[in-house]
Coordinates of C-alpha atoms in Angstrom, one line a residue:
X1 CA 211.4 99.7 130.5
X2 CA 212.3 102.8 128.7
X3 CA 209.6 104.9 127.2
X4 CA 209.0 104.6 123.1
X5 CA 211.0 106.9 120.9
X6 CA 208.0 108.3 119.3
X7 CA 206.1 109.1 122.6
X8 CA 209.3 111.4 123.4
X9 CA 209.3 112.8 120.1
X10 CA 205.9 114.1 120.4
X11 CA 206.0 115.2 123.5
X12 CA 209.2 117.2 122.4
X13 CA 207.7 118.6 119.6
X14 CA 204.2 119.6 121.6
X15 CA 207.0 121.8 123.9
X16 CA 209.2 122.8 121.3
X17 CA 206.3 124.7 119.3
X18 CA 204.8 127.3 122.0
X19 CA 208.9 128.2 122.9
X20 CA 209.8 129.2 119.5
X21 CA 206.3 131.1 119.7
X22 CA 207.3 132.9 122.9
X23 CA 211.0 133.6 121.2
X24 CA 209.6 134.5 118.2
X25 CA 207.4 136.9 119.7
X26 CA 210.0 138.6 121.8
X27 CA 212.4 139.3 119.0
X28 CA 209.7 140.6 117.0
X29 CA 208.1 143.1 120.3
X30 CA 212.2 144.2 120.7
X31 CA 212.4 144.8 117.1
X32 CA 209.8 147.1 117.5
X33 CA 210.7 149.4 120.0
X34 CA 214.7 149.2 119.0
X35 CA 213.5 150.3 115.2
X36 CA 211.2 153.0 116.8
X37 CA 214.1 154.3 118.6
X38 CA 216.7 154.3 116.8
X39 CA 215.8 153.6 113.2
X40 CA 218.2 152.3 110.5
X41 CA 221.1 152.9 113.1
X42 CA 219.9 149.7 115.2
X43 CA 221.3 147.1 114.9
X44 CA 220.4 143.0 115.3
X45 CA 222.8 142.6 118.5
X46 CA 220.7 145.6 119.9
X47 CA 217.6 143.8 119.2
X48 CA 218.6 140.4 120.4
X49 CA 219.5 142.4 123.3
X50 CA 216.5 143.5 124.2
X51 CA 215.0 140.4 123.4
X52 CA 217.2 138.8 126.3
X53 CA 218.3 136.2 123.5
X54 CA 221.9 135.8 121.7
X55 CA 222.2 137.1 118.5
X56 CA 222.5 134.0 116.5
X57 CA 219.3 133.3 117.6
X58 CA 217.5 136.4 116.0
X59 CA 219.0 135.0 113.2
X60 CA 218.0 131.6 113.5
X61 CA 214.5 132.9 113.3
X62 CA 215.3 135.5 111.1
X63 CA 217.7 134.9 108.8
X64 CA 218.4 138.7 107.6
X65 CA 217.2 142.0 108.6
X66 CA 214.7 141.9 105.8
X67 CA 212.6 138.9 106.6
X68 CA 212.6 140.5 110.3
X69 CA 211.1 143.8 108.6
X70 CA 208.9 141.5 106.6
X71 CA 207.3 139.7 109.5
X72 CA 206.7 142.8 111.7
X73 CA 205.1 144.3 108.6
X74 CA 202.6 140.9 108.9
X75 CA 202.4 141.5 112.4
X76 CA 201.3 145.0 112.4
X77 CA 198.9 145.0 109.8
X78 CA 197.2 141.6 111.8
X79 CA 197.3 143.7 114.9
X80 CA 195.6 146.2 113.4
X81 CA 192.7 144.6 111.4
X82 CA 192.2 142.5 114.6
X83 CA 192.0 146.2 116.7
X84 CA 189.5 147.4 114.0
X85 CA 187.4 144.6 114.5
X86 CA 187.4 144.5 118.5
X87 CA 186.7 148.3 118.7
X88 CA 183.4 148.4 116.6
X89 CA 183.9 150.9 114.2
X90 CA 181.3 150.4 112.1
X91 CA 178.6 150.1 115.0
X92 CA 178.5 153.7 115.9
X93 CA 178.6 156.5 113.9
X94 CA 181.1 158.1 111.6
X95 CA 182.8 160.4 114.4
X96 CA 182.9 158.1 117.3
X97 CA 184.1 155.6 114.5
X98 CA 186.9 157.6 113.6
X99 CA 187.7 157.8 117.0
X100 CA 187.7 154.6 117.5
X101 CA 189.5 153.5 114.7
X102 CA 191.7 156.1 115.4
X103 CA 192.6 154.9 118.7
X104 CA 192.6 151.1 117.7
X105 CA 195.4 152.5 115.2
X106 CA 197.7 154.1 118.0
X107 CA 197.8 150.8 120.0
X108 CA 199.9 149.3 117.4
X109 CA 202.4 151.7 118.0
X110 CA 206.0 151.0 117.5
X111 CA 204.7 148.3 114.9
X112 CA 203.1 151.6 112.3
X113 CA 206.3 153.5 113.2
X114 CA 208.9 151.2 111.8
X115 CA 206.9 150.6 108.3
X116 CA 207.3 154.4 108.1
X117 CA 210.8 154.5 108.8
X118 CA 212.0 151.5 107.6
X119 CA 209.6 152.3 104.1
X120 CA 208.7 148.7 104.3
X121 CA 205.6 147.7 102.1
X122 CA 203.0 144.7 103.7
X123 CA 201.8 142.7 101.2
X124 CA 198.8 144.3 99.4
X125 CA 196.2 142.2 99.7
X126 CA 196.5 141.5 103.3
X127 CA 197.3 145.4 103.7
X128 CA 193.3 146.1 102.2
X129 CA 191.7 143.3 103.4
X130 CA 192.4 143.4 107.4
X131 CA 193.4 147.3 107.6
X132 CA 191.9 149.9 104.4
X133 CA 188.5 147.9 104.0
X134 CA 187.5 148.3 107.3
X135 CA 188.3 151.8 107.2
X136 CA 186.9 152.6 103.6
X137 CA 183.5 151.1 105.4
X138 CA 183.4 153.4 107.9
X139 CA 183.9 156.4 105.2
X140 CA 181.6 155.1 103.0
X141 CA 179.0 155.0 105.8
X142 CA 179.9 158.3 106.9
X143 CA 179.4 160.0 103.3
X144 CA 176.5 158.1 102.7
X145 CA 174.6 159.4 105.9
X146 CA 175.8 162.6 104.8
X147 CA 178.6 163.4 108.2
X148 CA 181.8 163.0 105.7
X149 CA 182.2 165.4 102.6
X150 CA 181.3 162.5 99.6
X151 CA 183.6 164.7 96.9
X152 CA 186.6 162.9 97.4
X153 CA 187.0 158.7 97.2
X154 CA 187.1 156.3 100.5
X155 CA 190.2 155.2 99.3
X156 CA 191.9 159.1 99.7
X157 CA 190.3 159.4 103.2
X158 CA 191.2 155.8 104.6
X159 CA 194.7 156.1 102.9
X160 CA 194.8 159.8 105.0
X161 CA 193.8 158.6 107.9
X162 CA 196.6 156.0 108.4
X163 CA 199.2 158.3 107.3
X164 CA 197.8 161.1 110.1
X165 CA 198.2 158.7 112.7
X166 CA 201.5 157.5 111.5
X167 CA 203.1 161.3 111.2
X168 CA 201.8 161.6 114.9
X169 CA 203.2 158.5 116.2
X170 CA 206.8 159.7 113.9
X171 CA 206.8 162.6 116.1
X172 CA 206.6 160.8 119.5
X173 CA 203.6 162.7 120.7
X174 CA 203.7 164.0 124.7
X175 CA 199.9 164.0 125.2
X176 CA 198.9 160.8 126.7
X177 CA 197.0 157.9 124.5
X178 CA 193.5 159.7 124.9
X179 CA 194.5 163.2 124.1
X180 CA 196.3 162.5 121.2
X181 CA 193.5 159.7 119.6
X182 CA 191.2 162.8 120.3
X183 CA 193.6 165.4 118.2
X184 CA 193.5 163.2 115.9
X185 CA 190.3 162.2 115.3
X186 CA 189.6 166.1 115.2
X187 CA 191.9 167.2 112.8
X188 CA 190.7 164.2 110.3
X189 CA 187.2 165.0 110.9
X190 CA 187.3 168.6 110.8
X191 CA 189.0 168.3 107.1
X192 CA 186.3 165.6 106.3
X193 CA 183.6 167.1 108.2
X194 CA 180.3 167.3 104.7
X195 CA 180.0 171.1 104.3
X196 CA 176.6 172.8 103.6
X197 CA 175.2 172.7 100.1
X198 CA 176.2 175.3 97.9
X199 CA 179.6 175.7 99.8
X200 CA 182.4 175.7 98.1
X201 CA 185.8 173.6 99.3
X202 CA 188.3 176.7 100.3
X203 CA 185.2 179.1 101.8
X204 CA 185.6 178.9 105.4
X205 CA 183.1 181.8 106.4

């Protein structure tokens, strides 16, 4: 007796799904470290290269390089709010916070690196919600308990902060993962650090 069509069909379609996950996930971690590498220069037969898949199939999924630059916008910005989240940065305070957040940043890597290069925008909303909001928090604590100069607006200091890490990871940093979160961190928090009252911005005496 052969088996009903619409058992095969679901049992198809329950296998079908996690594959085009796994594929879909390859192109996109490929795309990543071919766009970190080599920029606008690479090209999609170099990424489905890497991927280990043909290149009709990046295309399948991706059906030009934009949507491709689209999704690993989505992806980076997920993989960051999810980082933020994970490390805690709002149960400590506002240096071991930025540290934190600092180093949750630098484990999306390649991801940061090609929205730099490539100049590609996430969507907005998404963009505040899962990565600027958590970092305007951790500002707004740190002004409010007085470690982080209050004269200039969360927004300027959580905007600065992603843009330092993203200049570092640009430059392809030798130091390992720890060193450079740690340079980083400092250099933020030493430009952020609240001065005593009655000081003026440019003294450094």
């Amino acid at each position: 007796m052969h088996e009903p069509a619409h058992q095969v069909g679901e049992g198809h379609a329950a296998t079908v799904a996690p594959l085009q996950q796994r594929v879909s996930g390859a192109i996109l971690d490929a795309a990543a470290r071919v766009l970190a590498a080599r920029g606008r220069e690479a090209s999609i037969g170099e990424i489905a290269a890497a991927a280990g898949v043909a290149r009709a199939t990046v295309y399948r999924y991706f059906p030009s390089r934009q949507t491709l630059l689209d999704e690993l916008a989505r992806l980076a910005v997920s993989r960051a709010g999810e980082r933020l989240d994970s490390a805690g940065v709002h149960q400590v305070g506002a240096a071991e916070g930025v540290a934190r957040a600092v180093r949750a940043l630098l484990d999306v890597g390649d991801l940061f690196l090609v929205l730099a290069r490539e100049r590609v925008r996430p969507d907005p909303d998404i963009y505040d919600q899962l990565l600027l909001a958590p970092l305007r928090r951790l500002v707004e604590a740190g002004q409010t308990s007085g470690q982080l100069r209050a004269d200039l607006p969360p927004s300027w200091l959580s905007e600065s902060l992603v843009g330092l890490v993203v200049a570092v990871l640009s430059a392809r940093p030798a130091h390992g993962r720890e060193d450079t979160a740690a340079s980083i961190a400092s250099l933020f928090l030493e430009g952020t650090r609240a001065r005593p009252s009655g000081v003026p911005a440019g003294d450094q005496s």
